[in-house]
mmCIF file with all atom_site columns, C-alpha atoms in Angstrom:
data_model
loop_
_atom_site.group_PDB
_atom_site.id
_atom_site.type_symbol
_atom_site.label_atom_id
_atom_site.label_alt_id
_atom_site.label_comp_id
_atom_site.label_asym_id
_atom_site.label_entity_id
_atom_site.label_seq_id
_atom_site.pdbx_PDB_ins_code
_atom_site.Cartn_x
_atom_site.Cartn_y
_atom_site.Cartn_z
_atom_site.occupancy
_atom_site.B_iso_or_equiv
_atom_site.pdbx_formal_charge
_atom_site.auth_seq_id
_atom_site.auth_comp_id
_atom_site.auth_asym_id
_atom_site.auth_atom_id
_atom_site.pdbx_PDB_model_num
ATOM 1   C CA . UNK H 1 1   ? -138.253 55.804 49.759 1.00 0.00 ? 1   UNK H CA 1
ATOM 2   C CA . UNK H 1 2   ? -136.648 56.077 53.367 1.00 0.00 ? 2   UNK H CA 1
ATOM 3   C CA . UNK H 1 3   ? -137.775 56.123 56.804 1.00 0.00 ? 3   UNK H CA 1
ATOM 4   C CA . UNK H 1 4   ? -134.394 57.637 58.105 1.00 0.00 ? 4   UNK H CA 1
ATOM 5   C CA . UNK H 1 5   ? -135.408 57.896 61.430 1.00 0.00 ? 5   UNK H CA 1
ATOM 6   C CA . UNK H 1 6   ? -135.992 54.060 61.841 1.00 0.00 ? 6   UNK H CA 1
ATOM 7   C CA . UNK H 1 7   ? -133.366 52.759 59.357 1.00 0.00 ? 7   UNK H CA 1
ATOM 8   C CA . UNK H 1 8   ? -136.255 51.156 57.072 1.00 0.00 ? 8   UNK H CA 1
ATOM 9   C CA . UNK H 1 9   ? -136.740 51.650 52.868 1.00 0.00 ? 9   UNK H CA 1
ATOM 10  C CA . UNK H 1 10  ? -140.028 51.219 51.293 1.00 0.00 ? 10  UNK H CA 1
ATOM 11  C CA . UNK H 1 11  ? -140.167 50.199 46.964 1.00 0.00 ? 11  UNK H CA 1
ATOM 12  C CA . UNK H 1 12  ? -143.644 50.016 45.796 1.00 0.00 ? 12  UNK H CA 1
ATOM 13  C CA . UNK H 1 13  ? -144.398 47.077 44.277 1.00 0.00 ? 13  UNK H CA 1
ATOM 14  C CA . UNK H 1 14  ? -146.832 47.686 41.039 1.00 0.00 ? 14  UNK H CA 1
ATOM 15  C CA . UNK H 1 15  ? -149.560 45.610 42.675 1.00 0.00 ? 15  UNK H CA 1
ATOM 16  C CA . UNK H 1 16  ? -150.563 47.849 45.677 1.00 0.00 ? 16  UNK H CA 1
ATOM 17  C CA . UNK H 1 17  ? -148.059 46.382 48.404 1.00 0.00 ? 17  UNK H CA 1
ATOM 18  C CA . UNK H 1 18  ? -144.965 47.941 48.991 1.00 0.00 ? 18  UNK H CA 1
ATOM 19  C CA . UNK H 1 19  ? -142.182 46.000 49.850 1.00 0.00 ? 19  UNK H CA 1
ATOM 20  C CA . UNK H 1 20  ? -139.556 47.050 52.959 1.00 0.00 ? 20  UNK H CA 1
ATOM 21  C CA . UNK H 1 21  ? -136.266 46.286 54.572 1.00 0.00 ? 21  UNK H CA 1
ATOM 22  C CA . UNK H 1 22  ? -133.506 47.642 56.763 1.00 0.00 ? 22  UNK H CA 1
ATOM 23  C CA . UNK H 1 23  ? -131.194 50.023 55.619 1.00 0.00 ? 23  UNK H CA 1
ATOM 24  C CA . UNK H 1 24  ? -127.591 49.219 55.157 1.00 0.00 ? 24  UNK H CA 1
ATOM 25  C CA . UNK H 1 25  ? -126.910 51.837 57.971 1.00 0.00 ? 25  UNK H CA 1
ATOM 26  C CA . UNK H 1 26  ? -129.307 49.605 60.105 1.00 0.00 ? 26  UNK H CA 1
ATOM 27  C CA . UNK H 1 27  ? -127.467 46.790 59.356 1.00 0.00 ? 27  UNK H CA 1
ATOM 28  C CA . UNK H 1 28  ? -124.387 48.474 59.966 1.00 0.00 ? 28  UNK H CA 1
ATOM 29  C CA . UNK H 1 29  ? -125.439 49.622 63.367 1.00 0.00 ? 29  UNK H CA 1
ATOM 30  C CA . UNK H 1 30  ? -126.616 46.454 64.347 1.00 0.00 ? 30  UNK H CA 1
ATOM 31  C CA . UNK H 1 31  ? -124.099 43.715 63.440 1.00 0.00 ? 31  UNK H CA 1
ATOM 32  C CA . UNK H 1 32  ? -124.362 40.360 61.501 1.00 0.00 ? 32  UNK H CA 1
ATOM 33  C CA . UNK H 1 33  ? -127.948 39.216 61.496 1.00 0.00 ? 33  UNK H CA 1
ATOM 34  C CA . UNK H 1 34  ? -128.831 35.939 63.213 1.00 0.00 ? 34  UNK H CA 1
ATOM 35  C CA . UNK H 1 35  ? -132.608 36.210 63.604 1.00 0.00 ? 35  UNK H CA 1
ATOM 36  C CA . UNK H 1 36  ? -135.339 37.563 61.736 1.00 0.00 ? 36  UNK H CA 1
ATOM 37  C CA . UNK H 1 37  ? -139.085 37.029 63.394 1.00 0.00 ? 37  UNK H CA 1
ATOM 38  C CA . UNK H 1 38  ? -141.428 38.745 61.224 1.00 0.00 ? 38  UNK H CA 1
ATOM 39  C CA . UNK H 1 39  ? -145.527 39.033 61.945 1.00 0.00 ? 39  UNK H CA 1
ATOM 40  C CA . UNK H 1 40  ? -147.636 36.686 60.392 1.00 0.00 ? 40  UNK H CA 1
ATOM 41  C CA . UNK H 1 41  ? -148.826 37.091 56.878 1.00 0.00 ? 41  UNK H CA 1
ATOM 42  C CA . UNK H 1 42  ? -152.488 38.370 57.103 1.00 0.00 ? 42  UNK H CA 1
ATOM 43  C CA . UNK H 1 43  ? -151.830 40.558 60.339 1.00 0.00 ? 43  UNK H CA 1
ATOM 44  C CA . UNK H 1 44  ? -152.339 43.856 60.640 1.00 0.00 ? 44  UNK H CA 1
ATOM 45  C CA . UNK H 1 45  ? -150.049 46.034 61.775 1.00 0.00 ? 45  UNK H CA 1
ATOM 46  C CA . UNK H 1 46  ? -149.974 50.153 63.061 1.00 0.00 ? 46  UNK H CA 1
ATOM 47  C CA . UNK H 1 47  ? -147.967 52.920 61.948 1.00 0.00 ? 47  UNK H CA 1
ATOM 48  C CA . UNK H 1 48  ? -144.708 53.492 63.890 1.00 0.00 ? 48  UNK H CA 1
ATOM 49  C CA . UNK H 1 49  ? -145.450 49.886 65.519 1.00 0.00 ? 49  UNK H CA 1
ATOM 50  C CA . UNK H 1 50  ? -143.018 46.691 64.934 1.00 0.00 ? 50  UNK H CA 1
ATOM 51  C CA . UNK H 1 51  ? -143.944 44.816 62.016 1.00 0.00 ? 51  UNK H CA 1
ATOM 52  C CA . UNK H 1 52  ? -140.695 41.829 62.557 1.00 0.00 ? 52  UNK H CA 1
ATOM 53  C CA . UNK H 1 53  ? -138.262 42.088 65.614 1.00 0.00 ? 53  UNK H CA 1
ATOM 54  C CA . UNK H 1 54  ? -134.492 41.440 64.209 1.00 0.00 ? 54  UNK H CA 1
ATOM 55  C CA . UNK H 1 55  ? -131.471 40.309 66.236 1.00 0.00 ? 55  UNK H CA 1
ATOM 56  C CA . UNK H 1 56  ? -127.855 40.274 65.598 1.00 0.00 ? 56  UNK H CA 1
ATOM 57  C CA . UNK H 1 57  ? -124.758 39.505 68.484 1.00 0.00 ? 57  UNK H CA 1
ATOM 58  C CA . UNK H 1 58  ? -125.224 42.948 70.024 1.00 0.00 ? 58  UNK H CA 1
ATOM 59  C CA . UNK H 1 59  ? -128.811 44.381 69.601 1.00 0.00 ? 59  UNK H CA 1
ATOM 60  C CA . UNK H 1 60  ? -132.611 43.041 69.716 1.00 0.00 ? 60  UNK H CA 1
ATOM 61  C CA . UNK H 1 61  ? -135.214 45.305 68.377 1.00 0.00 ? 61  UNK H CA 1
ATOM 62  C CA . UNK H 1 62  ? -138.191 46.152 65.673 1.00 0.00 ? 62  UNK H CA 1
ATOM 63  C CA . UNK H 1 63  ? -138.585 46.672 62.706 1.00 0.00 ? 63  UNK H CA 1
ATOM 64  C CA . UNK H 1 64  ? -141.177 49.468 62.637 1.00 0.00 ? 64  UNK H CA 1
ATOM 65  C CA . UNK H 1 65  ? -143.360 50.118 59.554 1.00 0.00 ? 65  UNK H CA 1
ATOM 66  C CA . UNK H 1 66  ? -143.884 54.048 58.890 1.00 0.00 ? 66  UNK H CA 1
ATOM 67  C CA . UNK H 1 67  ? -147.522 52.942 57.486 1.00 0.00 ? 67  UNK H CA 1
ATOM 68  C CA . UNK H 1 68  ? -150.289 50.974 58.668 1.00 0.00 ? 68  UNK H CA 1
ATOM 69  C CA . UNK H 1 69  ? -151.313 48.001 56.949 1.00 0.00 ? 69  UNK H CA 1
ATOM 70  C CA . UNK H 1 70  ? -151.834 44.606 56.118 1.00 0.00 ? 70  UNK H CA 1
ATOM 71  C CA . UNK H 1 71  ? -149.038 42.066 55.540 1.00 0.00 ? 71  UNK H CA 1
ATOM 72  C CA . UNK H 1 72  ? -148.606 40.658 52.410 1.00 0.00 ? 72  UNK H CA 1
ATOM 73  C CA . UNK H 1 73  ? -145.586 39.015 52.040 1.00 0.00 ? 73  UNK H CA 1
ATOM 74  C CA . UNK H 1 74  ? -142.682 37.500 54.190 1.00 0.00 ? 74  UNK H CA 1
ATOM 75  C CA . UNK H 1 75  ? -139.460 36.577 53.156 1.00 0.00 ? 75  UNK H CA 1
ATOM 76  C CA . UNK H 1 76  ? -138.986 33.382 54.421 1.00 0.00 ? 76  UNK H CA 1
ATOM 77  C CA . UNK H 1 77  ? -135.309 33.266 52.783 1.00 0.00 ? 77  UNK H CA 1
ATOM 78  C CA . UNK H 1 78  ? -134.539 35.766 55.496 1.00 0.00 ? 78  UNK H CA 1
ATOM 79  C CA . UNK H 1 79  ? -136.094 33.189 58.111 1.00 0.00 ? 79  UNK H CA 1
ATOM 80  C CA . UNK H 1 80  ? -133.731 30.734 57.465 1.00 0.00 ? 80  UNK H CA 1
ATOM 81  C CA . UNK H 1 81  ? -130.680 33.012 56.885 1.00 0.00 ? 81  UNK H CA 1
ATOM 82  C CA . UNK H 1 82  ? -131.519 36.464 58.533 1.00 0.00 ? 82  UNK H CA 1
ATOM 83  C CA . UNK H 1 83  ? -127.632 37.225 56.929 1.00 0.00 ? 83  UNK H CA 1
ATOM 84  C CA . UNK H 1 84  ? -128.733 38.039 53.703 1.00 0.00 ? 84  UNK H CA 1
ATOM 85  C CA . UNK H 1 85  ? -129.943 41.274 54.721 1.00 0.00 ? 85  UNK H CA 1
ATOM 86  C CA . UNK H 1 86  ? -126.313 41.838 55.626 1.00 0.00 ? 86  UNK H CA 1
ATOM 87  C CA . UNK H 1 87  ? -124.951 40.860 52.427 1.00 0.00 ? 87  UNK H CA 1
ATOM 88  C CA . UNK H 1 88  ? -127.927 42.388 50.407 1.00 0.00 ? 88  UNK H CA 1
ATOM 89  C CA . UNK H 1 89  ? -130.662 44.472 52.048 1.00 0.00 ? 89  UNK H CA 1
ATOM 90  C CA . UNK H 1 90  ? -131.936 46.215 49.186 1.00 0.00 ? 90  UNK H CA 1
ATOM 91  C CA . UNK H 1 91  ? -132.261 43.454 47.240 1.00 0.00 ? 91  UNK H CA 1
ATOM 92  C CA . UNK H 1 92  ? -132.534 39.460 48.234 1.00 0.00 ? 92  UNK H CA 1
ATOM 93  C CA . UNK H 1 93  ? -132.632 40.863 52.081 1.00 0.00 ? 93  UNK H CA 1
ATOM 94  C CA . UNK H 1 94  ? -136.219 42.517 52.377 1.00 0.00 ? 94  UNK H CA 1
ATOM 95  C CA . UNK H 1 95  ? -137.858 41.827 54.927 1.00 0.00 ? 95  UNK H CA 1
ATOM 96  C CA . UNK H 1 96  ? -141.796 41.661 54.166 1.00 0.00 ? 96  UNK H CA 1
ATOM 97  C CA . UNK H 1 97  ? -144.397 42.848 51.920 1.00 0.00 ? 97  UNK H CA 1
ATOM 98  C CA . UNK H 1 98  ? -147.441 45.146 53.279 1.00 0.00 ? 98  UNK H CA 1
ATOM 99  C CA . UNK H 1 99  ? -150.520 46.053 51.706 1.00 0.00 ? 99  UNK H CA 1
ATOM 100 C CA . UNK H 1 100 ? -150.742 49.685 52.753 1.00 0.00 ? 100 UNK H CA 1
ATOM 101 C CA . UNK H 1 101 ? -153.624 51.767 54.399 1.00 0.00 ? 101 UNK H CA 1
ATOM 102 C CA . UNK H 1 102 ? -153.092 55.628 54.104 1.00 0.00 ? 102 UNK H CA 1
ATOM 103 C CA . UNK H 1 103 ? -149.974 54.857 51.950 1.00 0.00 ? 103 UNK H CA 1
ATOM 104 C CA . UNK H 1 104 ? -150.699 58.391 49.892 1.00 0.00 ? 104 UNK H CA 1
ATOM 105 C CA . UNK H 1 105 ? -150.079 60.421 53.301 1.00 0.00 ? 105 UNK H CA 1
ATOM 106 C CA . UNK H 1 106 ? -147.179 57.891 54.315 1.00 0.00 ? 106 UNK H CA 1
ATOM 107 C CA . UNK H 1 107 ? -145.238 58.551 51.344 1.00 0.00 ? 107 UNK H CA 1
ATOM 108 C CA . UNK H 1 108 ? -145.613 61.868 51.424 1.00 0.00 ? 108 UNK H CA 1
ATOM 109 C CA . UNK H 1 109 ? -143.475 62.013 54.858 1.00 0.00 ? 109 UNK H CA 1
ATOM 110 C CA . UNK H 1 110 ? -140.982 59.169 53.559 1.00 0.00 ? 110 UNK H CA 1
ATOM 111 C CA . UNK H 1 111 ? -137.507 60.782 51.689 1.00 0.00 ? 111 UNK H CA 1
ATOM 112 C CA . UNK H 1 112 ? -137.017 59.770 48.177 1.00 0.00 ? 112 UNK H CA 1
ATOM 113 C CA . UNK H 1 113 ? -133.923 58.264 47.585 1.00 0.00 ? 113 UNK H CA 1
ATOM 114 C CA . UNK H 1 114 ? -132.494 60.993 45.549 1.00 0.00 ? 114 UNK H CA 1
ATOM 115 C CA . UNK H 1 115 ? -132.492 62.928 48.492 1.00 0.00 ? 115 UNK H CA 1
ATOM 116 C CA . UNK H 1 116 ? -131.521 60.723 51.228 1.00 0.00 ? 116 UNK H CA 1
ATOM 117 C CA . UNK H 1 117 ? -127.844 61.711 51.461 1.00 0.00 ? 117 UNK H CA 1
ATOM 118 C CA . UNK H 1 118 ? -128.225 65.043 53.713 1.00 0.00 ? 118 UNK H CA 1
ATOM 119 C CA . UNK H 1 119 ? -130.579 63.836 56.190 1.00 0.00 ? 119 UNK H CA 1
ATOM 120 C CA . UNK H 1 120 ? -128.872 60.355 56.826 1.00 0.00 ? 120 UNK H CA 1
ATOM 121 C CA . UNK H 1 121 ? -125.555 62.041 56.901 1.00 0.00 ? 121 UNK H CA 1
ATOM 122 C CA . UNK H 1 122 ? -127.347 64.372 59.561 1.00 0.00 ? 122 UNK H CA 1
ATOM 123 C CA . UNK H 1 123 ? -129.074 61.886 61.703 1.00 0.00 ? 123 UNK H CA 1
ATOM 124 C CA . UNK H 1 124 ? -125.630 59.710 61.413 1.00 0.00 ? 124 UNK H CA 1
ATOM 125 C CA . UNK H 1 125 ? -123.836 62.548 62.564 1.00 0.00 ? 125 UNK H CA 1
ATOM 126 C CA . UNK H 1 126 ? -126.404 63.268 65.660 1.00 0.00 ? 126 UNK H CA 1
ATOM 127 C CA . UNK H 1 127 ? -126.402 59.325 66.773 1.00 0.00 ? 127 UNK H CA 1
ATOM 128 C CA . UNK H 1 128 ? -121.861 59.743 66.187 1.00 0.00 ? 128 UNK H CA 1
ATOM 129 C CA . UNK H 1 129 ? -122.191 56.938 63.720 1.00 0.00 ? 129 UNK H CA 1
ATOM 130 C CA . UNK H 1 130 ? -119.228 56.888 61.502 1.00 0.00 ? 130 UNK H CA 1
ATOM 131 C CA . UNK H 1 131 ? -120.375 55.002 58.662 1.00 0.00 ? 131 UNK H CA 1
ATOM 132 C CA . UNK H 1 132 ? -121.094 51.753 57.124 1.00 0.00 ? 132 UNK H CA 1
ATOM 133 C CA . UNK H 1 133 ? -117.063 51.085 56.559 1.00 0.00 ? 133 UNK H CA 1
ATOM 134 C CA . UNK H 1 134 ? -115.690 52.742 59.932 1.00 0.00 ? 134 UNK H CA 1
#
């Protein structure tokens, strides 16, 4: 599931948390990783707020959850190496684990991934992003 708007993907995890990262447009955008800060495990955090701030050579920003929640998980391999989500960010490079509130109504705005193509090409297309490999 994607949050194309904020560059973010959500994969639920089979025991009620759901597990995001950045999207490799995200990535893209923002340039080799070198710093990954996420909240603390056990905080709560607001829909549309920052749940980690990320930095690479050329931008500083959040990471904004879609959903409110709790946070489960951190990946602390990401901590020490915030250049794995470069290399992998739908797989070793995800950035934390939430324990959802509302997660029913969230996921009913998020886009599954069998239809992400048309609105990411869109929204790349309205930011004049080229793509990943321009």
């Amino acid at each position: 599931l994607y949050d194309v708007e904020n560059h973010i993907w959500y994969k639920e995890q089979g025991d009620g948390t759901v597990r995001l990262g950045m999207t490799q447009v995200a990535t893209a955008l923002a340039g080799q990783l070198v710093a990954y800060t996420p909240k603390k495990i056990g905080r709560k955090v607001e829909a549309g707020k920052s749940c980690a701030t990320v930095e690479s050579g050329k931008w500083v920003g959040p990471a904004k959850t879609a959903t409110a929640g709790e946070i489960a998980a951190v990946n602390d391999a990401v901590v020490a190496d915030p250049k794995t989500v470069n290399a992998d960010p739908y797989g070793a490079g995800w950035l934390l684990a939430l324990k959802p509130e509302g997660w029913e109504e969230t996921k009913a705005k998020l886009t599954p991934g069998t239809s992400v193509a048309g609105p990411y090409e869109a929204k790349m297309t309205a930011d004049g992003f080229a793509g990943c490999n321009a």
